[in-house]
Structure formats: C-alpha cells, structure tokens
Amino acid sequence: MSGSNGGADAAEIRRTVRGLQTRSRIIDSAQQLFYIRGVHATTLDDIRAASKTSKSQLYNHFPDKLALIHAVIDVTSQFVLDREEQRLRGVRTLAGLRRWRDALVQANALQDGSYGCALGGMSIELSDIDERSRKALSETFQAWERLLIDTLTRLQVLGVLSEEARPADLGTALLAALQGGYVLAQSAHNSKPMGIALDMALDHLDSFATRRDTR
C-alpha cells in the first residue's frame, strides 16, 4: 500500500512541477511581449503561441488577460527591485552612484533605447484603466524610490553628502530623472537622453558633496 501511495504522490509532484513550469513559461512570454509590443497590442493568442501552450493550459492558469497582467506586474516588479537592491546596497561613494547610472544606461543602449522601462510602460498603459495594476505599480515605484533614498541617506551618514542634502527629495528627483530618461530614450531610439537626464540629477547631487571620493 505504501508503494502505491508513493507512486501517486510522485505523479502528483510531476504534475505540479509541470504546471509551475507551464505557468512560468506563460508569464515569461507575456512579459517579453508586453515589453516589446505593449500590453494592449498583445493578445492572449500571441502569448499562447509564444509560450507554446494550448488554450486550455493558458486558461487553466489565467482565467483572463487581466489576471495574466497582474502576474506579469508581480514578476517584473520583483525582478527590478531585486536588481536595484543588489546594485545599490554596496554604494558608499558618489562614484558608486555613477556606476549605477552607467549600468542602467548601458543596458538601455543595447536595445537603442527602444523599449524603455518595463514598469513605466505598463504604468502608462494600465494606470487609468485598472486600479489593481495602478496600485501594484505605484507600490513598486515607491519601493524603488525607497532604495534610492536609503542609499542617499547612507551617503549622508558616511559624510559623503552634507547635512543640507535632503535624501527623500533627492531620491524622488533621481527616480524621476531615470523614468523621464527612459521615455526620452524610447522616443529617440537612443540612450543618450537617458544618460543626460541622469547626469544632470547626479551633478545636482554633487553640489551636496563634502568630499570627492572616486574609489
């Protein structure tokens, strides 16, 4: 009897693993298509074809497009916040912030600035038509802003930024420069405007520097 139950358990695990893999494949395909084409221009049939899933498989995991959109927002938000936390947690100098800037601009340049910020693009398309999407994206941007504020606060505590610096305001301005830069780069199909926007924001930060540390 125990052997029979063990076989049933193993079969269930295999089904669960396959189901999770299918769900992940659908989300990944939707994420890529939303990023390149936009949310509104991407159909469920497009996603089904890209993910190589049947209609029954797709609808088993996502009853409608909105449910899939919410899943994509969750996955994309986690990816971006994990990436930014990793890049910013070690910043101890203004030169470190410049390296953060360089990583973002270089990644954008690989695509000629064509697709902008995945989160920003979804926010533009969805915020006025779906409150759940708007709220989720707003919370992600707030968390991203908090990472920047925490970084600037750390620099102030370390004495890199003067007491006159206001990390909360500067963090908001830095994120605004980044998102505005993404939009301009996407419009121009050129990452140069993004680089300029971030450089101007970081130049303003330099005005609060108490020492020039380029390590």
Coordinates of C-alpha atoms in Angstrom, one line a residue:
M1 CA 0.0 0.0 0.0
S2 CA 2.8 2.4 0.9
G3 CA 4.4 1.8 -2.5
S4 CA 1.1 2.6 -4.3
N5 CA 0.7 5.8 -2.3
G6 CA 4.3 6.8 -3.0
G7 CA 3.7 6.4 -6.8
A8 CA 0.6 8.5 -6.6
D9 CA 2.5 11.2 -4.7
A10 CA 5.3 11.2 -7.2
A11 CA 2.8 11.5 -10.1
E12 CA 1.2 14.5 -8.3
I13 CA 4.6 16.1 -7.8
R14 CA 5.3 15.7 -11.5
R15 CA 2.0 17.3 -12.4
T16 CA 2.7 20.1 -10.0
V17 CA 6.2 20.7 -11.4
R18 CA 4.9 20.7 -15.0
G19 CA 2.1 23.1 -14.1
L20 CA 4.5 25.5 -12.4
Q21 CA 6.8 25.3 -15.5
T22 CA 3.9 26.0 -17.8
R23 CA 2.8 28.9 -15.7
S24 CA 6.3 30.4 -15.6
R25 CA 6.6 29.9 -19.4
I26 CA 3.3 31.8 -20.0
I27 CA 4.4 34.7 -17.7
D28 CA 7.8 34.9 -19.3
S29 CA 6.3 35.1 -22.8
A30 CA 3.7 37.6 -21.8
Q31 CA 6.4 39.7 -20.1
Q32 CA 8.6 39.8 -23.2
L33 CA 5.6 40.6 -25.5
F34 CA 4.3 43.3 -23.2
Y35 CA 7.7 44.9 -23.1
I36 CA 8.3 44.9 -26.8
R37 CA 4.8 45.4 -28.2
G38 CA 2.9 46.9 -25.3
V39 CA 0.1 45.4 -23.2
H40 CA -2.8 46.5 -25.3
A41 CA -1.2 45.3 -28.6
T42 CA -0.5 41.8 -27.2
T43 CA -3.3 39.3 -27.4
L44 CA -3.8 36.1 -25.5
D45 CA -3.3 34.2 -28.8
D46 CA 0.1 35.9 -29.2
I47 CA 1.1 34.8 -25.7
R48 CA -0.2 31.3 -26.3
A49 CA 1.8 31.0 -29.5
A50 CA 4.9 32.4 -27.9
S51 CA 4.7 30.1 -24.9
K52 CA 3.7 27.1 -26.9
T53 CA 0.7 26.4 -24.8
S54 CA -2.8 25.3 -25.6
K55 CA -5.9 27.4 -24.8
S56 CA -6.8 25.0 -22.0
Q57 CA -3.4 25.3 -20.4
L58 CA -3.4 29.1 -20.6
Y59 CA -6.9 29.4 -19.2
N60 CA -6.2 26.8 -16.5
H61 CA -3.6 29.2 -15.1
F62 CA -5.1 32.6 -16.0
P63 CA -8.9 33.0 -16.5
D64 CA -8.4 36.2 -18.4
K65 CA -5.8 38.7 -19.7
L66 CA -6.1 40.9 -16.6
A67 CA -5.1 38.0 -14.3
L68 CA -2.0 37.4 -16.5
I69 CA -1.2 41.2 -16.5
H70 CA -1.3 41.1 -12.7
A71 CA 1.1 38.2 -12.6
V72 CA 3.5 39.9 -15.0
I73 CA 3.5 43.0 -12.9
D74 CA 4.4 41.0 -9.8
V75 CA 7.2 39.1 -11.5
T76 CA 8.6 42.2 -13.2
S77 CA 8.4 44.3 -10.1
Q78 CA 10.3 41.6 -8.1
F79 CA 13.0 41.4 -10.8
V80 CA 13.5 45.1 -10.9
L81 CA 13.6 45.6 -7.2
D82 CA 16.0 42.7 -6.7
R83 CA 18.3 44.1 -9.4
E84 CA 18.2 47.6 -7.9
E85 CA 18.7 46.4 -4.4
Q86 CA 21.8 44.4 -5.5
R87 CA 23.3 47.3 -7.4
L88 CA 22.6 50.0 -4.7
R89 CA 23.3 48.1 -1.5
G90 CA 27.1 48.4 -1.9
V91 CA 27.2 52.1 -2.9
R92 CA 29.3 54.1 -0.5
T93 CA 30.5 56.9 -2.7
L94 CA 29.1 59.3 -5.4
A95 CA 31.3 57.4 -7.8
G96 CA 29.3 54.3 -6.9
L97 CA 26.2 56.1 -7.9
R98 CA 27.8 56.9 -11.3
R99 CA 28.5 53.2 -11.8
W100 CA 24.8 52.5 -11.0
R101 CA 23.9 55.1 -13.7
D102 CA 26.3 53.5 -16.2
A103 CA 24.8 50.1 -15.7
L104 CA 21.3 51.3 -16.5
V105 CA 22.3 53.4 -19.5
Q106 CA 24.5 50.6 -20.9
A107 CA 21.6 48.1 -20.7
N108 CA 19.3 50.6 -22.4
A109 CA 21.9 51.3 -25.1
L110 CA 21.9 47.6 -26.0
Q111 CA 18.4 48.0 -27.4
D112 CA 19.0 51.5 -28.7
G113 CA 16.7 52.8 -26.0
S114 CA 13.8 51.3 -27.9
Y115 CA 11.7 49.7 -25.2
G116 CA 12.1 52.0 -22.2
C117 CA 11.3 50.8 -18.6
A118 CA 9.0 47.7 -18.5
L119 CA 7.3 49.1 -15.3
G120 CA 7.0 52.6 -16.7
G121 CA 5.5 51.3 -19.9
M122 CA 2.8 49.2 -18.1
S123 CA 2.1 52.1 -15.8
I124 CA 1.3 54.4 -18.8
E125 CA -0.9 51.8 -20.4
L126 CA -2.7 50.5 -17.3
S127 CA -3.0 53.1 -14.5
D128 CA -6.1 54.7 -15.9
I129 CA -8.0 51.5 -16.7
D130 CA -7.2 49.1 -13.8
E131 CA -6.9 50.2 -10.2
R132 CA -5.2 47.0 -9.1
S133 CA -2.5 47.4 -11.7
R134 CA -2.1 51.1 -10.8
K135 CA -1.7 50.3 -7.1
A136 CA 0.8 47.5 -7.6
L137 CA 2.9 49.6 -9.9
S138 CA 2.7 52.5 -7.6
E139 CA 3.9 50.4 -4.7
T140 CA 6.8 49.1 -6.8
F141 CA 7.9 52.7 -7.7
Q142 CA 7.7 53.6 -4.1
A143 CA 9.9 50.7 -3.1
W144 CA 12.4 51.7 -5.9
E145 CA 12.3 55.3 -4.6
R146 CA 12.9 54.0 -1.0
L147 CA 16.0 52.1 -2.2
L148 CA 17.4 55.3 -3.7
I149 CA 16.5 57.3 -0.6
D150 CA 18.2 54.7 1.7
T151 CA 21.3 54.9 -0.5
L152 CA 21.5 58.6 -0.3
T153 CA 20.8 58.5 3.5
R154 CA 23.7 56.1 3.8
L155 CA 25.9 58.5 1.9
Q156 CA 24.9 61.3 4.3
V157 CA 25.6 59.2 7.3
L158 CA 29.0 58.3 5.9
G159 CA 29.7 62.0 5.4
V160 CA 29.8 61.9 1.6
L161 CA 26.7 64.2 1.5
S162 CA 26.3 67.3 3.6
E163 CA 23.7 67.7 6.3
E164 CA 21.9 70.2 3.9
A165 CA 21.1 67.3 1.5
R166 CA 17.6 66.0 1.7
P167 CA 17.7 62.3 0.8
A168 CA 13.9 62.0 0.4
D169 CA 13.6 64.8 -2.1
L170 CA 16.8 63.8 -3.9
G171 CA 15.7 60.2 -4.2
T172 CA 12.4 61.2 -5.7
A173 CA 14.2 63.5 -8.2
L174 CA 16.7 60.8 -9.2
L175 CA 13.9 58.3 -9.9
A176 CA 12.0 60.9 -11.9
A177 CA 15.1 61.6 -13.9
L178 CA 15.6 57.9 -14.6
Q179 CA 12.0 57.4 -15.7
G180 CA 11.9 60.5 -17.8
G181 CA 15.2 59.4 -19.4
Y182 CA 13.6 56.1 -20.3
V183 CA 10.8 57.8 -22.0
L184 CA 13.0 60.2 -24.0
A185 CA 15.4 57.3 -25.0
Q186 CA 12.4 55.2 -26.2
S187 CA 11.1 58.1 -28.3
A188 CA 14.5 58.8 -29.8
H189 CA 15.6 55.2 -30.1
N190 CA 18.8 56.4 -28.5
S191 CA 20.0 56.1 -24.9
K192 CA 21.8 59.5 -24.9
P193 CA 18.8 61.5 -23.4
M194 CA 18.6 59.0 -20.6
G195 CA 22.3 59.4 -19.8
I196 CA 22.0 63.2 -19.9
A197 CA 18.9 63.2 -17.5
L198 CA 20.7 61.0 -15.0
D199 CA 24.0 63.0 -15.3
M200 CA 22.1 66.3 -14.6
A201 CA 20.5 64.7 -11.5
L202 CA 23.8 63.3 -10.3
D203 CA 25.5 66.7 -10.9
H204 CA 23.0 68.2 -8.6
L205 CA 23.8 65.6 -6.0
D206 CA 27.5 66.6 -6.4
S207 CA 26.6 70.0 -5.1
F208 CA 25.9 68.5 -1.7
A209 CA 29.2 66.5 -1.6
T210 CA 31.5 67.1 1.3
R211 CA 34.4 65.2 -0.3
R212 CA 35.3 63.9 -3.8
D213 CA 35.7 60.2 -3.4
T214 CA 36.2 58.4 -6.7
R215 CA 37.0 55.0 -5.4

